[in-house]
mmCIF file of C-alpha atoms in Angstrom:
data_model
loop_
_atom_site.group_PDB
_atom_site.id
_atom_site.type_symbol
_atom_site.label_atom_id
_atom_site.label_comp_id
_atom_site.label_asym_id
_atom_site.label_seq_id
_atom_site.Cartn_x
_atom_site.Cartn_y
_atom_site.Cartn_z
ATOM 1 C CA MET A 32 10.981 -32.746 59.131
ATOM 2 C CA VAL A 33 7.626 -30.971 59.514
ATOM 3 C CA MET A 34 5.958 -33.502 57.234
ATOM 4 C CA MET A 35 7.453 -36.368 59.217
ATOM 5 C CA ALA A 36 6.255 -34.813 62.495
ATOM 6 C CA ARG A 37 2.735 -34.479 61.175
ATOM 7 C CA PHE A 38 2.749 -38.036 59.848
ATOM 8 C CA LEU A 39 3.919 -39.536 63.162
ATOM 9 C CA TYR A 40 1.524 -37.418 65.192
ATOM 10 C CA CYS A 41 -1.441 -38.449 63.022
ATOM 11 C CA LYS A 42 -0.463 -42.092 63.375
ATOM 12 C CA LEU A 43 -0.374 -41.733 67.154
ATOM 13 C CA LEU A 44 -3.776 -40.046 67.144
ATOM 14 C CA GLN A 45 -5.169 -43.025 65.272
ATOM 15 C CA CYS A 46 -4.077 -45.313 68.090
ATOM 16 C CA SER A 47 -7.052 -47.156 69.607
ATOM 17 C CA VAL A 48 -5.824 -46.511 73.142
ATOM 18 C CA TYR A 49 -7.507 -43.238 74.109
ATOM 19 C CA PRO A 50 -5.223 -42.543 77.116
ATOM 20 C CA LEU A 51 -2.235 -42.662 74.786
ATOM 21 C CA ARG A 52 -3.707 -39.965 72.570
ATOM 22 C CA SER A 53 -4.713 -37.808 75.544
ATOM 23 C CA LEU A 54 -1.319 -38.048 77.180
ATOM 24 C CA LEU A 55 0.377 -37.237 73.902
ATOM 25 C CA ASN A 56 -1.671 -34.056 73.713
ATOM 26 C CA LEU A 57 -0.724 -33.077 77.251
ATOM 27 C CA LEU A 58 2.955 -33.871 76.675
ATOM 28 C CA VAL A 59 3.206 -31.665 73.625
ATOM 29 C CA LEU A 60 1.151 -28.902 75.207
ATOM 30 C CA SER A 61 3.363 -28.912 78.287
ATOM 31 C CA LEU A 62 6.380 -27.797 76.313
ATOM 32 C CA SER A 63 7.110 -24.126 76.145
ATOM 33 C CA ASN A 64 7.873 -22.851 72.646
ATOM 34 C CA LYS A 65 11.531 -22.331 73.425
ATOM 35 C CA HIS A 66 11.934 -26.020 74.264
ATOM 36 C CA LYS A 67 10.018 -27.414 71.300
ATOM 37 C CA PRO A 68 11.850 -28.515 68.184
ATOM 38 C CA ALA A 69 11.081 -26.192 65.303
ATOM 39 C CA CYS A 70 9.181 -28.961 63.512
ATOM 40 C CA LEU A 71 6.779 -29.209 66.450
ATOM 41 C CA ARG A 72 6.591 -25.542 67.432
ATOM 42 C CA ASP A 73 4.489 -24.243 64.550
ATOM 43 C CA PHE A 74 2.640 -27.496 64.069
ATOM 44 C CA THR A 75 1.495 -27.805 67.673
ATOM 45 C CA THR A 76 0.612 -24.135 67.912
ATOM 46 C CA ALA A 77 -1.981 -24.667 65.190
ATOM 47 C CA THR A 78 -2.988 -28.171 66.162
ATOM 48 C CA PHE A 79 -3.532 -27.554 69.864
ATOM 49 C CA THR A 80 -5.135 -24.121 69.852
ATOM 50 C CA TYR A 81 -8.381 -25.798 70.837
ATOM 51 C CA ALA A 82 -6.812 -27.116 74.024
ATOM 52 C CA THR A 83 -7.244 -23.853 75.912
ATOM 53 C CA TRP A 84 -10.571 -25.233 77.179
ATOM 54 C CA ALA A 85 -8.795 -27.652 79.445
ATOM 55 C CA LYS A 86 -9.843 -26.304 82.835
ATOM 56 C CA GLY A 87 -9.935 -29.689 84.490
ATOM 57 C CA ILE A 88 -9.088 -33.323 84.060
ATOM 58 C CA ARG A 89 -11.264 -36.325 84.804
ATOM 59 C CA ILE A 90 -9.362 -39.533 85.508
ATOM 60 C CA ARG A 91 -11.614 -42.564 85.207
ATOM 61 C CA THR A 92 -10.594 -45.939 86.638
ATOM 62 C CA ALA A 93 -12.630 -49.108 86.817
ATOM 63 C CA ASN A 94 -14.336 -48.145 90.064
ATOM 64 C CA ARG A 95 -13.850 -44.467 90.818
ATOM 65 C CA LEU A 96 -13.680 -41.006 89.322
ATOM 66 C CA TYR A 97 -11.024 -38.510 90.300
ATOM 67 C CA TRP A 98 -11.011 -34.807 89.504
ATOM 68 C CA SER A 99 -7.843 -32.748 89.266
ATOM 69 C CA SER A 100 -6.613 -29.630 87.551
ATOM 70 C CA THR A 101 -4.769 -29.685 84.253
ATOM 71 C CA ARG A 102 -1.867 -28.063 86.031
ATOM 72 C CA ARG A 103 -1.384 -31.094 88.277
ATOM 73 C CA VAL A 104 -1.217 -33.494 85.341
ATOM 74 C CA VAL A 105 1.010 -31.226 83.301
ATOM 75 C CA ASN A 106 3.433 -30.789 86.211
ATOM 76 C CA VAL A 107 3.939 -34.538 86.271
ATOM 77 C CA LEU A 108 4.509 -34.667 82.566
ATOM 78 C CA THR A 109 6.742 -31.627 82.123
ATOM 79 C CA GLY A 110 9.566 -33.371 83.917
ATOM 80 C CA VAL A 111 10.298 -35.170 80.642
ATOM 81 C CA ARG A 112 10.044 -32.152 78.364
ATOM 82 C CA ALA A 113 13.780 -31.930 77.719
ATOM 83 C CA ALA A 114 13.742 -35.355 76.100
ATOM 84 C CA PHE A 115 11.876 -33.876 73.134
ATOM 85 C CA LEU A 116 15.136 -32.209 72.164
ATOM 86 C CA LEU A 117 16.461 -35.693 71.376
ATOM 87 C CA GLY A 118 14.018 -36.050 68.500
ATOM 88 C CA LEU A 119 10.714 -37.617 67.579
ATOM 89 C CA PRO A 120 11.677 -41.286 68.124
ATOM 90 C CA THR A 121 11.833 -40.551 71.861
ATOM 91 C CA LEU A 122 8.214 -39.349 71.787
ATOM 92 C CA SER A 123 6.698 -42.817 71.670
ATOM 93 C CA CYS A 124 8.769 -43.991 74.632
ATOM 94 C CA LEU A 125 7.890 -40.939 76.677
ATOM 95 C CA THR A 126 4.213 -41.320 75.883
ATOM 96 C CA TYR A 127 4.267 -44.960 76.878
ATOM 97 C CA GLY A 128 6.181 -44.104 80.066
ATOM 98 C CA ALA A 129 3.678 -41.422 80.995
ATOM 99 C CA TYR A 130 0.858 -43.814 80.228
ATOM 100 C CA ARG A 131 2.371 -46.339 82.625
ATOM 101 C CA MET A 132 2.591 -43.614 85.277
ATOM 102 C CA VAL A 133 -1.180 -43.269 85.388
ATOM 103 C CA HIS A 134 -1.483 -47.059 85.240
ATOM 104 C CA ASP A 135 -3.547 -49.587 83.359
ATOM 105 C CA SER A 136 -6.978 -48.385 82.262
ATOM 106 C CA VAL A 137 -6.792 -44.805 83.528
ATOM 107 C CA VAL A 138 -8.373 -42.378 81.091
ATOM 108 C CA VAL A 139 -7.584 -38.678 81.080
ATOM 109 C CA LEU A 140 -10.437 -36.593 79.700
ATOM 110 C CA ALA A 141 -11.029 -32.880 79.389
ATOM 111 C CA LEU A 142 -13.814 -31.774 81.676
ATOM 112 C CA GLU A 143 -16.126 -29.040 80.491
ATOM 113 C CA LYS A 144 -19.252 -27.652 82.093
ATOM 114 C CA GLU A 145 -21.581 -29.794 80.010
ATOM 115 C CA GLU A 146 -19.700 -32.937 81.003
ATOM 116 C CA VAL A 147 -19.926 -32.115 84.705
ATOM 117 C CA LEU A 148 -23.664 -31.534 84.380
ATOM 118 C CA GLU A 149 -24.053 -34.793 82.455
ATOM 119 C CA GLN A 150 -22.144 -36.630 85.154
ATOM 120 C CA ALA A 151 -24.243 -34.943 87.854
ATOM 121 C CA ASP A 152 -27.519 -35.871 86.161
ATOM 122 C CA TYR A 153 -26.329 -39.445 85.717
ATOM 123 C CA LEU A 154 -25.441 -39.759 89.407
ATOM 124 C CA TYR A 155 -28.808 -38.261 90.329
ATOM 125 C CA SER A 156 -30.621 -40.791 88.134
ATOM 126 C CA CYS A 157 -28.699 -43.583 89.885
ATOM 127 C CA ALA A 158 -29.516 -42.169 93.357
ATOM 128 C CA GLU A 159 -25.795 -41.832 94.117
ATOM 129 C CA THR A 160 -26.493 -39.023 96.559
ATOM 130 C CA HIS A 161 -23.161 -38.825 98.395
ATOM 131 C CA LYS A 162 -21.076 -39.039 95.204
ATOM 132 C CA LEU A 163 -23.214 -36.373 93.583
ATOM 133 C CA TYR A 164 -22.876 -34.108 96.609
ATOM 134 C CA GLN A 165 -19.078 -34.422 96.595
ATOM 135 C CA LEU A 166 -18.960 -33.715 92.865
ATOM 136 C CA LEU A 167 -21.114 -30.581 92.986
ATOM 137 C CA LEU A 168 -19.570 -29.254 96.177
ATOM 138 C CA GLU A 169 -16.524 -28.399 94.062
ATOM 139 C CA TYR A 170 -18.727 -25.828 92.306
ATOM 140 C CA LYS A 171 -20.291 -24.170 95.340
ATOM 141 C CA ASP A 172 -18.621 -20.865 94.421
ATOM 142 C CA SER A 173 -19.728 -21.075 90.799
ATOM 143 C CA ASP A 174 -21.646 -18.267 89.131
ATOM 144 C CA ASN A 175 -23.549 -20.784 87.017
ATOM 145 C CA ALA A 176 -27.179 -21.309 88.051
ATOM 146 C CA GLU A 177 -27.189 -24.853 86.627
ATOM 147 C CA PHE A 178 -24.535 -25.967 89.106
ATOM 148 C CA LEU A 179 -26.090 -24.110 92.013
ATOM 149 C CA TRP A 180 -29.664 -25.387 91.823
ATOM 150 C CA ARG A 181 -28.354 -28.928 91.433
ATOM 151 C CA LEU A 182 -26.202 -28.401 94.513
ATOM 152 C CA ALA A 183 -29.250 -27.105 96.394
ATOM 153 C CA ARG A 184 -31.183 -30.204 95.372
ATOM 154 C CA VAL A 185 -28.523 -32.706 96.390
ATOM 155 C CA SER A 186 -27.804 -30.873 99.674
ATOM 156 C CA ARG A 187 -31.476 -31.276 100.491
ATOM 157 C CA ASP A 188 -31.334 -34.943 99.472
ATOM 158 C CA VAL A 189 -28.388 -35.577 101.794
ATOM 159 C CA SER A 190 -30.272 -33.879 104.639
ATOM 160 C CA GLU A 191 -33.114 -36.370 104.198
ATOM 161 C CA LEU A 192 -30.977 -39.508 104.307
ATOM 162 C CA PRO A 193 -31.686 -41.668 107.383
ATOM 163 C CA ASP A 194 -28.073 -41.582 108.606
ATOM 164 C CA THR A 195 -27.903 -37.762 108.634
ATOM 165 C CA LYS A 196 -27.787 -36.434 112.192
ATOM 166 C CA GLU A 197 -30.260 -33.696 113.158
ATOM 167 C CA ALA A 198 -27.650 -30.931 113.547
ATOM 168 C CA ARG A 199 -26.135 -31.791 110.181
ATOM 169 C CA LYS A 200 -29.598 -31.968 108.618
ATOM 170 C CA LYS A 201 -30.414 -28.430 109.743
ATOM 171 C CA GLN A 202 -27.091 -27.167 108.429
ATOM 172 C CA LEU A 203 -27.698 -28.785 105.035
ATOM 173 C CA VAL A 204 -31.227 -27.363 104.832
ATOM 174 C CA TYR A 205 -29.924 -23.814 105.274
ATOM 175 C CA GLU A 206 -27.002 -24.429 102.909
ATOM 176 C CA ALA A 207 -29.397 -25.753 100.271
ATOM 177 C CA PHE A 208 -31.492 -22.607 100.614
ATOM 178 C CA GLU A 209 -28.430 -20.396 100.136
ATOM 179 C CA TYR A 210 -27.401 -22.300 97.001
ATOM 180 C CA ALA A 211 -30.943 -22.030 95.611
ATOM 181 C CA LYS A 212 -31.057 -18.323 96.431
ATOM 182 C CA LYS A 213 -27.725 -17.727 94.697
ATOM 183 C CA SER A 214 -28.899 -19.746 91.699
ATOM 184 C CA LEU A 215 -31.962 -17.520 91.370
ATOM 185 C CA GLU A 216 -29.832 -14.388 91.678
ATOM 186 C CA LYS A 217 -27.595 -15.600 88.863
ATOM 187 C CA ASP A 218 -30.428 -16.512 86.493
ATOM 188 C CA ASP A 219 -34.018 -15.561 87.304
ATOM 189 C CA LYS A 220 -35.164 -17.061 84.003
ATOM 190 C CA CYS A 221 -34.117 -20.566 85.043
ATOM 191 C CA PHE A 222 -37.271 -22.497 85.932
ATOM 192 C CA ALA A 223 -35.349 -24.973 88.103
ATOM 193 C CA ALA A 224 -33.868 -22.130 90.147
ATOM 194 C CA HIS A 225 -37.385 -20.896 90.975
ATOM 195 C CA LYS A 226 -38.559 -24.421 91.755
ATOM 196 C CA TRP A 227 -35.724 -25.294 94.132
ATOM 197 C CA TYR A 228 -35.834 -21.890 95.773
ATOM 198 C CA ALA A 229 -39.500 -22.591 96.603
ATOM 199 C CA ILE A 230 -38.733 -26.090 97.899
ATOM 200 C CA CYS A 231 -35.770 -25.005 100.014
ATOM 201 C CA LEU A 232 -37.681 -22.020 101.410
ATOM 202 C CA SER A 233 -40.385 -24.447 102.523
ATOM 203 C CA ASP A 234 -37.753 -26.606 104.253
ATOM 204 C CA VAL A 235 -36.317 -23.611 106.100
ATOM 205 C CA GLY A 236 -39.809 -22.780 107.343
ATOM 206 C CA GLU A 237 -39.810 -26.017 109.356
ATOM 207 C CA TYR A 238 -37.152 -24.463 111.607
ATOM 208 C CA GLU A 239 -38.572 -20.935 111.727
ATOM 209 C CA GLY A 240 -41.971 -21.464 113.346
ATOM 210 C CA VAL A 241 -45.599 -21.351 112.199
ATOM 211 C CA LYS A 242 -45.699 -17.610 111.511
ATOM 212 C CA VAL A 243 -42.684 -17.670 109.185
ATOM 213 C CA LYS A 244 -43.824 -20.914 107.589
ATOM 214 C CA ILE A 245 -47.226 -19.524 106.666
ATOM 215 C CA GLY A 246 -45.720 -16.215 105.563
ATOM 216 C CA ASN A 247 -43.286 -18.066 103.285
ATOM 217 C CA SER A 248 -46.144 -19.995 101.697
ATOM 218 C CA PHE A 249 -47.180 -16.993 99.599
ATOM 219 C CA VAL A 250 -43.635 -16.636 98.228
ATOM 220 C CA ILE A 251 -43.389 -20.390 97.644
ATOM 221 C CA ARG A 252 -46.486 -20.440 95.473
ATOM 222 C CA GLU A 253 -45.319 -17.403 93.478
ATOM 223 C CA HIS A 254 -42.030 -19.105 92.608
ATOM 224 C CA LEU A 255 -43.698 -22.400 91.710
ATOM 225 C CA GLU A 256 -46.101 -20.593 89.408
ATOM 226 C CA ARG A 257 -43.173 -18.718 87.861
ATOM 227 C CA ALA A 258 -41.349 -22.032 87.326
ATOM 228 C CA LEU A 259 -44.404 -23.339 85.459
ATOM 229 C CA GLU A 260 -44.576 -20.185 83.337
ATOM 230 C CA LEU A 261 -40.999 -20.857 82.260
ATOM 231 C CA ASN A 262 -41.558 -24.601 81.826
ATOM 232 C CA PRO A 263 -45.226 -25.713 81.759
ATOM 233 C CA LYS A 264 -44.164 -29.348 81.288
ATOM 234 C CA ASP A 265 -42.234 -29.660 84.541
ATOM 235 C CA ALA A 266 -43.997 -32.428 86.454
ATOM 236 C CA THR A 267 -42.142 -31.718 89.708
ATOM 237 C CA SER A 268 -43.399 -28.127 89.908
ATOM 238 C CA LEU A 269 -46.935 -29.338 89.247
ATOM 239 C CA HIS A 270 -46.588 -31.942 91.998
ATOM 240 C CA ILE A 271 -45.296 -29.420 94.536
ATOM 241 C CA LEU A 272 -48.114 -26.997 93.752
ATOM 242 C CA GLY A 273 -50.510 -29.888 94.328
ATOM 243 C CA TYR A 274 -48.807 -30.607 97.633
ATOM 244 C CA TRP A 275 -49.080 -26.914 98.563
ATOM 245 C CA CYS A 276 -52.837 -27.022 97.909
ATOM 246 C CA PHE A 277 -53.238 -30.312 99.790
ATOM 247 C CA THR A 278 -51.366 -28.914 102.814
ATOM 248 C CA PHE A 279 -53.579 -25.841 103.094
ATOM 249 C CA SER A 280 -56.698 -27.911 102.484
ATOM 250 C CA GLU A 281 -56.059 -29.824 105.700
ATOM 251 C CA LEU A 282 -54.270 -27.140 107.711
ATOM 252 C CA PRO A 283 -54.688 -27.842 111.455
ATOM 253 C CA TRP A 284 -57.167 -25.538 113.190
ATOM 254 C CA TYR A 285 -54.553 -23.861 115.378
ATOM 255 C CA GLN A 286 -52.471 -22.947 112.330
ATOM 256 C CA ARG A 287 -55.563 -21.591 110.612
ATOM 257 C CA LYS A 288 -56.164 -19.429 113.677
ATOM 258 C CA VAL A 289 -52.596 -18.112 113.645
ATOM 259 C CA ALA A 290 -52.867 -17.410 109.915
ATOM 260 C CA ALA A 291 -56.152 -15.545 110.347
ATOM 261 C CA VAL A 292 -54.671 -13.346 113.081
ATOM 262 C CA ILE A 293 -51.444 -12.538 111.215
ATOM 263 C CA PHE A 294 -52.638 -12.290 107.623
ATOM 264 C CA ALA A 295 -55.653 -10.467 106.279
ATOM 265 C CA SER A 296 -56.027 -13.168 103.627
ATOM 266 C CA PRO A 297 -54.343 -16.382 104.809
ATOM 267 C CA PRO A 298 -53.480 -18.999 102.187
ATOM 268 C CA THR A 299 -56.327 -21.357 101.384
ATOM 269 C CA SER A 300 -56.993 -24.147 98.908
ATOM 270 C CA THR A 301 -59.121 -27.250 98.326
ATOM 271 C CA TYR A 302 -58.574 -30.951 97.712
ATOM 272 C CA GLU A 303 -60.092 -30.479 94.263
ATOM 273 C CA GLU A 304 -57.400 -27.947 93.352
ATOM 274 C CA ALA A 305 -54.674 -30.217 94.713
ATOM 275 C CA LEU A 306 -56.055 -33.128 92.690
ATOM 276 C CA GLN A 307 -55.871 -31.160 89.439
ATOM 277 C CA PHE A 308 -52.177 -30.440 89.938
ATOM 278 C CA PHE A 309 -51.353 -34.058 90.849
ATOM 279 C CA LEU A 310 -53.259 -35.385 87.833
ATOM 280 C CA LYS A 311 -51.614 -32.842 85.505
ATOM 281 C CA ALA A 312 -48.181 -33.881 86.779
ATOM 282 C CA GLU A 313 -49.022 -37.520 86.061
ATOM 283 C CA GLN A 314 -50.290 -36.586 82.613
ATOM 284 C CA VAL A 315 -47.083 -34.695 81.801
ATOM 285 C CA ASP A 316 -44.765 -37.470 83.035
ATOM 286 C CA PRO A 317 -46.483 -40.746 84.025
ATOM 287 C CA ASN A 318 -45.003 -42.573 87.045
ATOM 288 C CA PHE A 319 -42.250 -39.962 87.384
ATOM 289 C CA TYR A 320 -42.400 -39.846 91.187
ATOM 290 C CA SER A 321 -43.636 -42.318 93.766
ATOM 291 C CA LYS A 322 -44.886 -39.555 96.053
ATOM 292 C CA ASN A 323 -47.156 -38.137 93.357
ATOM 293 C CA LEU A 324 -48.878 -41.532 93.190
ATOM 294 C CA LEU A 325 -49.189 -41.546 96.983
ATOM 295 C CA MET A 326 -50.615 -38.023 97.079
ATOM 296 C CA LEU A 327 -53.214 -38.921 94.457
ATOM 297 C CA GLY A 328 -54.307 -41.796 96.688
ATOM 298 C CA LYS A 329 -54.404 -39.585 99.790
ATOM 299 C CA THR A 330 -56.322 -36.849 97.980
ATOM 300 C CA TYR A 331 -58.961 -39.299 96.766
ATOM 301 C CA MET A 332 -59.173 -40.653 100.332
ATOM 302 C CA ALA A 333 -59.818 -37.130 101.621
ATOM 303 C CA MET A 334 -62.498 -36.736 98.956
ATOM 304 C CA LYS A 335 -64.091 -40.071 100.011
ATOM 305 C CA ASP A 336 -63.487 -41.710 96.621
ATOM 306 C CA GLU A 337 -62.458 -45.170 97.832
ATOM 307 C CA GLN A 338 -62.137 -46.858 94.429
ATOM 308 C CA LYS A 339 -59.691 -44.290 93.000
ATOM 309 C CA ALA A 340 -57.847 -44.054 96.302
ATOM 310 C CA LEU A 341 -57.191 -47.808 96.169
ATOM 311 C CA LEU A 342 -56.020 -47.537 92.563
ATOM 312 C CA TRP A 343 -53.363 -44.908 93.255
ATOM 313 C CA LEU A 344 -52.264 -46.271 96.631
ATOM 314 C CA ASN A 345 -51.594 -49.648 95.038
ATOM 315 C CA LYS A 346 -49.564 -47.937 92.321
ATOM 316 C CA ALA A 347 -47.542 -46.150 94.999
ATOM 317 C CA LYS A 348 -46.972 -49.397 96.909
ATOM 318 C CA ASP A 349 -45.841 -51.226 93.762
ATOM 319 C CA TYR A 350 -43.517 -48.434 92.612
ATOM 320 C CA PRO A 351 -39.932 -49.828 92.327
ATOM 321 C CA PRO A 352 -38.020 -48.384 95.313
ATOM 322 C CA ARG A 353 -34.943 -46.541 94.085
ATOM 323 C CA THR A 354 -34.407 -44.000 96.852
ATOM 324 C CA HIS A 355 -34.968 -43.780 100.590
ATOM 325 C CA GLU A 356 -38.044 -41.651 99.901
ATOM 326 C CA ASP A 357 -39.461 -44.366 97.627
ATOM 327 C CA LYS A 358 -39.154 -46.839 100.492
ATOM 328 C CA GLU A 359 -40.973 -44.463 102.841
ATOM 329 C CA VAL A 360 -43.729 -43.998 100.242
ATOM 330 C CA HIS A 361 -44.064 -47.780 99.901
ATOM 331 C CA LYS A 362 -44.482 -48.150 103.662
ATOM 332 C CA GLU A 363 -47.031 -45.321 103.959
ATOM 333 C CA ALA A 364 -49.065 -46.612 101.016
ATOM 334 C CA ALA A 365 -49.104 -50.129 102.490
ATOM 335 C CA ASP A 366 -50.243 -48.760 105.862
ATOM 336 C CA LEU A 367 -53.035 -46.702 104.249
ATOM 337 C CA LEU A 368 -54.232 -49.704 102.244
ATOM 338 C CA LYS A 369 -54.763 -51.626 105.492
ATOM 339 C CA LYS A 370 -57.495 -49.152 106.404
ATOM 340 C CA PHE A 371 -59.611 -50.426 103.510
ATOM 341 C CA ARG A 372 -59.653 -54.021 104.734
#
């Protein structure tokens, strides 16, 4: 009987329909030992030991992804557990019946941390901001820095969408900062945690006034430099450091005055320093970000190098628009190019 059970199970596993195999696994796992036939009890104990990872289930249809707990799926399936007492021939019918319950092309997959992060990175690469936000929001209470800094990033992205109301934008900015802060607390050796903490702290400064904004700038630079220590090849950190230098190179006079009164040594920089960071970012990852192209053009404009300014502004204008920010960069680059005519 044991040999027959193993033979039939292996044949079912070889089935080309993945949902059938997955549902079979869940059906057998859902049985308590006291309800399993003896031929399955020992066999499934050994065979399905690996299944303890199953913390969540991803159900993929043609158009949407749904996330549920294993418990929810198993509860549906355990209603047929008693039928196993009738013998193995019933197994195929039950599996097919359960498969029909989840309908057509539904696929049930185990969801591990790495898979969630892969899915999150894929959605980010496709600029699916709202879907990504809903996915990662499920992990807002996670102790994993990788989830938290990604949640900080996408919360910030949602805040910058054109249809986000001002009150909601402010709320998202502060939420993003809290996620970034928690990410850094969980893993201070994660370069991305330092990077997004710096970015989100800068965003918060927009609501806190000039004094806080300038005071935060010292902390922002420290975290960006730390991010680059941990990952010297991160183009985004290089770009933001360039932006930091550019900002303080053209700081309005009244903000300079405030900074001089409040701080003994207010933050300062030059266009030349900003340019080095922007160029290094482009060297590390060419054309990685439309705004880096724009900032290279603006920096060369500030340095009165018209030929190089035109070169980079045209690159920014011709950059394929994938996000709302890309569209804004395209518009600004086009407007700046008009000044050269």
